[in-house]
mmCIF file of C-alpha atoms in Angstrom:
data_model
loop_
_atom_site.group_PDB
_atom_site.id
_atom_site.type_symbol
_atom_site.label_atom_id
_atom_site.label_comp_id
_atom_site.label_asym_id
_atom_site.label_seq_id
_atom_site.Cartn_x
_atom_site.Cartn_y
_atom_site.Cartn_z
ATOM 1 C CA MET A 2 46.811 106.971 117.680
ATOM 2 C CA SER A 3 44.039 108.079 116.118
ATOM 3 C CA LYS A 4 44.522 112.380 115.168
ATOM 4 C CA LEU A 5 43.754 111.756 111.026
ATOM 5 C CA LYS A 6 40.954 108.513 111.632
ATOM 6 C CA ASN A 7 38.485 108.309 108.465
ATOM 7 C CA LYS A 8 40.510 110.523 106.972
ATOM 8 C CA VAL A 9 41.822 110.100 103.207
ATOM 9 C CA ALA A 10 44.949 110.999 102.177
ATOM 10 C CA VAL A 11 46.943 111.429 99.162
ATOM 11 C CA ILE A 12 50.854 111.056 99.570
ATOM 12 C CA THR A 13 53.125 111.637 95.531
ATOM 13 C CA GLY A 14 55.861 109.199 96.353
ATOM 14 C CA GLY A 15 54.444 107.719 99.322
ATOM 15 C CA ASN A 16 57.046 104.466 98.196
ATOM 16 C CA SER A 17 59.472 105.381 99.739
ATOM 17 C CA GLY A 18 62.478 107.517 101.279
ATOM 18 C CA ILE A 19 60.459 110.521 103.010
ATOM 19 C CA GLY A 20 56.972 109.597 101.126
ATOM 20 C CA PHE A 21 56.119 106.773 102.956
ATOM 21 C CA GLY A 22 57.716 107.178 106.336
ATOM 22 C CA ILE A 23 54.493 109.499 105.940
ATOM 23 C CA ALA A 24 52.490 107.308 104.414
ATOM 24 C CA GLU A 25 53.704 104.685 107.477
ATOM 25 C CA ALA A 26 53.105 108.014 110.619
ATOM 26 C CA PHE A 27 49.122 108.339 108.390
ATOM 27 C CA LYS A 28 48.520 105.128 108.826
ATOM 28 C CA ASN A 29 49.751 105.175 112.810
ATOM 29 C CA GLU A 30 47.150 107.508 113.381
ATOM 30 C CA GLY A 31 44.177 106.322 110.849
ATOM 31 C CA ALA A 32 44.463 107.042 107.979
ATOM 32 C CA VAL A 33 44.493 105.668 104.771
ATOM 33 C CA GLY A 34 44.528 106.636 100.145
ATOM 34 C CA SER A 35 46.942 106.633 97.964
ATOM 35 C CA ILE A 36 50.670 106.427 97.257
ATOM 36 C CA THR A 37 51.915 106.708 94.356
ATOM 37 C CA GLY A 38 55.293 106.534 91.889
ATOM 38 C CA ARG A 39 56.879 104.785 88.946
ATOM 39 C CA ASN A 40 58.237 101.870 89.666
ATOM 40 C CA GLN A 41 55.808 99.105 90.025
ATOM 41 C CA THR A 42 57.957 97.245 92.256
ATOM 42 C CA THR A 43 58.330 99.377 94.601
ATOM 43 C CA ILE A 44 54.795 100.713 94.783
ATOM 44 C CA ASN A 45 54.012 96.447 95.565
ATOM 45 C CA SER A 46 55.864 96.034 98.490
ATOM 46 C CA SER A 47 55.367 100.104 100.261
ATOM 47 C CA VAL A 48 52.012 99.198 99.771
ATOM 48 C CA GLU A 49 52.329 95.657 101.139
ATOM 49 C CA ALA A 50 54.112 97.165 104.078
ATOM 50 C CA LEU A 51 50.929 99.864 104.721
ATOM 51 C CA ASP A 52 49.051 96.886 105.692
ATOM 52 C CA SER A 53 46.755 97.684 102.830
ATOM 53 C CA SER A 54 45.939 100.954 103.962
ATOM 54 C CA PHE A 55 46.426 102.709 101.199
ATOM 55 C CA ILE A 56 46.778 101.422 97.613
ATOM 56 C CA GLY A 57 48.984 101.766 95.284
ATOM 57 C CA ILE A 58 48.431 104.208 91.699
ATOM 58 C CA LYS A 59 51.438 104.340 89.168
ATOM 59 C CA GLY A 60 52.436 107.749 87.783
ATOM 60 C CA ASP A 61 54.626 110.472 86.853
ATOM 61 C CA VAL A 62 53.841 114.042 88.428
ATOM 62 C CA THR A 63 55.038 115.164 85.721
ATOM 63 C CA ARG A 64 52.066 114.775 83.535
ATOM 64 C CA MET A 65 48.730 115.579 83.484
ATOM 65 C CA LYS A 66 47.298 113.230 82.812
ATOM 66 C CA ASP A 67 48.809 110.835 85.687
ATOM 67 C CA LEU A 68 48.076 112.977 87.849
ATOM 68 C CA GLU A 69 44.298 113.184 87.323
ATOM 69 C CA LYS A 70 44.004 109.643 87.047
ATOM 70 C CA ILE A 71 45.511 109.081 90.374
ATOM 71 C CA PHE A 72 43.721 111.875 92.182
ATOM 72 C CA LYS A 73 40.486 110.278 90.071
ATOM 73 C CA GLU A 74 41.330 106.473 90.887
ATOM 74 C CA THR A 75 41.695 107.821 94.179
ATOM 75 C CA TYR A 76 38.497 109.804 94.603
ATOM 76 C CA ASN A 77 36.437 106.427 93.224
ATOM 77 C CA LYS A 78 37.859 104.344 95.581
ATOM 78 C CA PHE A 79 37.948 106.326 98.980
ATOM 79 C CA GLY A 80 35.181 108.610 98.101
ATOM 80 C CA LYS A 81 36.425 111.976 99.291
ATOM 81 C CA ILE A 82 40.542 112.904 100.008
ATOM 82 C CA ASP A 83 41.116 115.198 103.214
ATOM 83 C CA ILE A 84 44.851 115.608 103.038
ATOM 84 C CA LEU A 85 47.403 116.143 99.918
ATOM 85 C CA VAL A 86 50.823 115.221 100.446
ATOM 86 C CA VAL A 87 53.502 116.732 97.710
ATOM 87 C CA ASN A 88 56.087 115.039 98.401
ATOM 88 C CA ALA A 89 57.645 113.446 94.364
ATOM 89 C CA GLY A 90 60.746 115.990 92.968
ATOM 90 C CA GLY A 91 64.393 115.859 93.784
ATOM 91 C CA ILE A 92 66.906 114.108 91.350
ATOM 92 C CA VAL A 93 66.400 113.189 87.893
ATOM 93 C CA ASP A 94 67.266 110.655 87.199
ATOM 94 C CA GLY A 95 70.053 110.451 84.584
ATOM 95 C CA ILE A 96 70.282 114.064 85.101
ATOM 96 C CA ALA A 97 74.039 115.326 87.328
ATOM 97 C CA MET A 98 72.626 119.049 89.884
ATOM 98 C CA ASP A 99 75.664 120.429 88.382
ATOM 99 C CA MET A 100 77.653 124.009 88.621
ATOM 100 C CA VAL A 101 76.116 127.016 86.285
ATOM 101 C CA SER A 102 78.859 126.906 83.876
ATOM 102 C CA GLU A 103 77.253 122.650 83.046
ATOM 103 C CA VAL A 104 73.172 123.047 83.585
ATOM 104 C CA THR A 105 71.898 122.890 80.204
ATOM 105 C CA GLU A 106 68.417 124.161 79.500
ATOM 106 C CA GLU A 107 66.911 120.510 79.326
ATOM 107 C CA SER A 108 68.592 120.048 82.623
ATOM 108 C CA TYR A 109 67.008 122.996 84.138
ATOM 109 C CA ASP A 110 63.588 122.302 82.683
ATOM 110 C CA LYS A 111 63.777 119.347 84.277
ATOM 111 C CA TYR A 112 64.797 119.852 87.186
ATOM 112 C CA MET A 113 61.955 122.411 87.401
ATOM 113 C CA ASP A 114 59.357 120.578 86.264
ATOM 114 C CA LEU A 115 60.355 117.789 88.974
ATOM 115 C CA ASN A 116 59.963 120.583 91.810
ATOM 116 C CA LEU A 117 58.360 123.365 91.293
ATOM 117 C CA LYS A 118 55.706 122.825 88.292
ATOM 118 C CA SER A 119 54.563 119.236 89.343
ATOM 119 C CA SER A 120 53.956 120.239 92.625
ATOM 120 C CA TYR A 121 51.433 123.800 91.291
ATOM 121 C CA PHE A 122 50.265 121.181 89.577
ATOM 122 C CA THR A 123 49.421 118.883 91.721
ATOM 123 C CA VAL A 124 47.595 120.528 93.310
ATOM 124 C CA GLN A 125 45.387 122.018 90.681
ATOM 125 C CA LYS A 126 44.721 118.652 89.759
ATOM 126 C CA ALA A 127 43.496 117.770 92.779
ATOM 127 C CA LEU A 128 41.218 120.850 93.865
ATOM 128 C CA PRO A 129 37.951 119.346 92.521
ATOM 129 C CA TYR A 130 38.848 116.573 94.675
ATOM 130 C CA LEU A 131 39.378 117.626 97.786
ATOM 131 C CA ASN A 132 37.005 118.697 100.716
ATOM 132 C CA ASP A 133 36.844 122.479 102.125
ATOM 133 C CA GLU A 134 39.064 122.335 104.826
ATOM 134 C CA ALA A 135 41.690 119.761 104.036
ATOM 135 C CA SER A 136 45.453 120.415 104.598
ATOM 136 C CA ILE A 137 48.146 120.258 101.616
ATOM 137 C CA ILE A 138 51.418 119.715 102.351
ATOM 138 C CA LEU A 139 53.970 120.732 100.288
ATOM 139 C CA ILE A 140 57.256 119.324 100.631
ATOM 140 C CA GLY A 141 60.131 121.606 100.237
ATOM 141 C CA SER A 142 64.068 121.923 101.752
ATOM 142 C CA SER A 143 66.383 123.125 104.259
ATOM 143 C CA ALA A 144 68.558 124.425 100.729
ATOM 144 C CA ALA A 145 65.899 127.058 100.206
ATOM 145 C CA HIS A 146 67.991 128.161 103.196
ATOM 146 C CA ARG A 147 71.500 127.008 102.187
ATOM 147 C CA ALA A 148 73.473 127.464 99.074
ATOM 148 C CA ALA A 149 75.743 124.020 98.279
ATOM 149 C CA PRO A 150 77.713 123.542 94.622
ATOM 150 C CA GLY A 151 75.720 122.735 92.303
ATOM 151 C CA MET A 152 72.347 122.611 93.333
ATOM 152 C CA ALA A 153 71.408 126.091 92.600
ATOM 153 C CA ILE A 154 68.154 124.838 90.533
ATOM 154 C CA TYR A 155 67.143 122.636 93.144
ATOM 155 C CA SER A 156 67.647 125.574 95.881
ATOM 156 C CA ALA A 157 65.711 127.303 93.851
ATOM 157 C CA ALA A 158 62.956 125.370 93.664
ATOM 158 C CA LYS A 159 62.295 125.224 96.946
ATOM 159 C CA ALA A 160 62.555 128.187 97.792
ATOM 160 C CA ALA A 161 59.496 129.050 95.353
ATOM 161 C CA ILE A 162 57.821 126.330 96.848
ATOM 162 C CA ILE A 163 57.492 128.023 100.066
ATOM 163 C CA SER A 164 56.412 131.253 98.551
ATOM 164 C CA LEU A 165 54.029 129.039 96.330
ATOM 165 C CA ALA A 166 51.703 128.250 99.902
ATOM 166 C CA LYS A 167 50.917 130.927 101.208
ATOM 167 C CA GLY A 168 49.767 131.876 97.611
ATOM 168 C CA LEU A 169 47.526 128.642 97.305
ATOM 169 C CA SER A 170 47.000 129.534 101.145
ATOM 170 C CA LEU A 171 45.318 132.737 99.471
ATOM 171 C CA ASP A 172 43.662 131.439 97.362
ATOM 172 C CA LEU A 173 42.117 128.584 98.862
ATOM 173 C CA LEU A 174 40.667 131.030 101.451
ATOM 174 C CA ASP A 175 37.090 130.071 100.442
ATOM 175 C CA ARG A 176 37.614 126.659 100.688
ATOM 176 C CA ARG A 177 39.082 127.244 104.042
ATOM 177 C CA ILE A 178 41.681 125.087 102.794
ATOM 178 C CA ARG A 179 45.084 125.241 104.707
ATOM 179 C CA VAL A 180 48.609 124.947 102.450
ATOM 180 C CA ASN A 181 52.218 124.890 104.095
ATOM 181 C CA THR A 182 55.159 123.059 104.167
ATOM 182 C CA LEU A 183 57.553 120.683 105.536
ATOM 183 C CA SER A 184 61.255 121.277 104.462
ATOM 184 C CA PRO A 185 63.016 118.568 105.717
ATOM 185 C CA GLY A 186 67.040 118.900 106.029
ATOM 186 C CA SER A 187 69.646 115.626 105.418
ATOM 187 C CA ILE A 188 67.555 112.223 106.275
ATOM 188 C CA ASP A 189 68.712 108.900 105.427
ATOM 189 C CA THR A 190 67.276 108.184 102.814
ATOM 190 C CA PRO A 191 68.420 105.753 99.527
ATOM 191 C CA VAL A 192 68.610 108.681 97.352
ATOM 192 C CA PHE A 193 72.711 109.424 98.591
ATOM 193 C CA GLY A 194 73.178 105.918 96.807
ATOM 194 C CA LYS A 195 71.704 108.287 93.627
ATOM 195 C CA ILE A 196 74.474 111.729 93.949
ATOM 196 C CA VAL A 197 77.997 109.883 95.162
ATOM 197 C CA PRO A 198 78.792 106.223 94.556
ATOM 198 C CA GLN A 199 78.288 104.072 96.800
ATOM 199 C CA GLU A 200 81.865 103.391 98.990
ATOM 200 C CA GLN A 201 81.077 106.781 99.376
ATOM 201 C CA VAL A 202 77.923 106.836 100.883
ATOM 202 C CA GLU A 203 78.760 106.559 104.844
ATOM 203 C CA GLN A 204 81.570 109.883 104.036
ATOM 204 C CA VAL A 205 78.935 111.743 102.999
ATOM 205 C CA LYS A 206 76.236 110.410 105.574
ATOM 206 C CA GLN A 207 78.771 111.550 108.492
ATOM 207 C CA VAL A 208 80.110 114.365 107.115
ATOM 208 C CA TRP A 209 76.067 115.599 107.089
ATOM 209 C CA LYS A 210 76.196 114.091 110.801
ATOM 210 C CA ASN A 211 79.088 116.292 112.009
ATOM 211 C CA ILE A 212 77.284 120.235 110.474
ATOM 212 C CA ILE A 213 74.186 118.856 112.204
ATOM 213 C CA PRO A 214 73.478 120.101 116.146
ATOM 214 C CA VAL A 215 71.845 117.790 116.987
ATOM 215 C CA GLY A 216 73.834 114.964 116.260
ATOM 216 C CA ARG A 217 72.581 112.700 113.272
ATOM 217 C CA MET A 218 70.503 113.072 110.181
ATOM 218 C CA GLY A 219 66.516 112.424 109.897
ATOM 219 C CA LEU A 220 64.585 109.652 109.539
ATOM 220 C CA PRO A 221 61.273 109.160 107.476
ATOM 221 C CA SER A 222 60.415 108.827 110.702
ATOM 222 C CA ASP A 223 60.788 112.527 111.938
ATOM 223 C CA MET A 224 59.818 113.868 108.508
ATOM 224 C CA GLY A 225 56.584 111.639 109.206
ATOM 225 C CA LYS A 226 55.963 112.814 112.168
ATOM 226 C CA ALA A 227 56.270 115.785 111.098
ATOM 227 C CA ALA A 228 53.726 115.635 108.653
ATOM 228 C CA VAL A 229 50.858 114.923 111.327
ATOM 229 C CA PHE A 230 50.832 118.039 112.852
ATOM 230 C CA LEU A 231 50.561 119.584 109.684
ATOM 231 C CA ALA A 232 47.472 117.069 108.364
ATOM 232 C CA SER A 233 45.468 116.845 112.098
ATOM 233 C CA ASP A 234 43.649 119.508 112.804
ATOM 234 C CA ASP A 235 46.976 120.411 116.089
ATOM 235 C CA SER A 236 47.732 122.711 113.338
ATOM 236 C CA SER A 237 44.277 124.220 112.215
ATOM 237 C CA PHE A 238 45.060 127.395 113.160
ATOM 238 C CA VAL A 239 48.596 127.089 110.570
ATOM 239 C CA VAL A 240 48.049 128.296 106.970
ATOM 240 C CA GLY A 241 50.585 129.471 104.861
ATOM 241 C CA THR A 242 54.092 128.621 106.928
ATOM 242 C CA GLU A 243 57.172 126.761 106.579
ATOM 243 C CA LEU A 244 58.191 123.560 109.484
ATOM 244 C CA LEU A 245 61.257 123.627 109.296
ATOM 245 C CA SER A 246 62.640 120.369 109.637
ATOM 246 C CA ASP A 247 66.391 120.277 109.761
ATOM 247 C CA GLY A 248 67.783 119.269 113.550
ATOM 248 C CA GLY A 249 68.648 122.732 113.380
ATOM 249 C CA MET A 250 71.010 122.915 110.675
ATOM 250 C CA THR A 251 70.105 126.074 109.078
ATOM 251 C CA ASN A 252 68.636 128.054 111.961
ATOM 252 C CA ILE A 253 71.849 127.086 114.415
ATOM 253 C CA SER A 254 75.613 127.608 113.990
ATOM 254 C CA LEU A 255 77.884 124.335 115.665
ATOM 255 C CA MET A 256 81.124 127.500 115.352
ATOM 256 C CA ARG A 257 82.332 127.737 118.517
#
């Protein structure tokens, strides 16, 4: 279990959910590095669970100064950065996803800032610290391929992420830095509690299970294994592409 031995990784939003699943998988494959988040309590508990293989850095990826701090502190600690996972994103706290008739300009900007703009500038701010031949993994979503009520902005941002990986790969060819997108489907994380009332969470999860061809929701560990592939030399010939990890939900129909 050493596909990432001697590799240093930065995982934004690595203090919970998919990000933590990726950090745990990286640790198991020999990597060290940093995880980031906005909640110091969950950062501390995640670092402890990772046996101190990773340091925790508090920061908001929508703030340029915080991004600069994240990469500078990681580089100062480990002397290099080999892998960047641009995972932070998702639901904006306090602003619900909504139908086009209800969305304000402010809520639109906040969703795009968190899910698209921050990804672009996370990569930009990392470049002075990234090794040549580094692997960058952008976290997309199967939502980029499927319309759902109230999710037009989020889905559009994630569709743009898939395109962004292609353009950034071209920009970074001279440094042999690979940029790919990992797009999860429905993953069993605490985010469901932010979308629906707690008493409805299990019911909603069952709805997802019923439409996923493999018959279950994904786990953060599933995303971790996929991210290890994209971060390791196993994917050295994979550039500017999307790995859709959604249990077949996008490409396989259960209709009889």
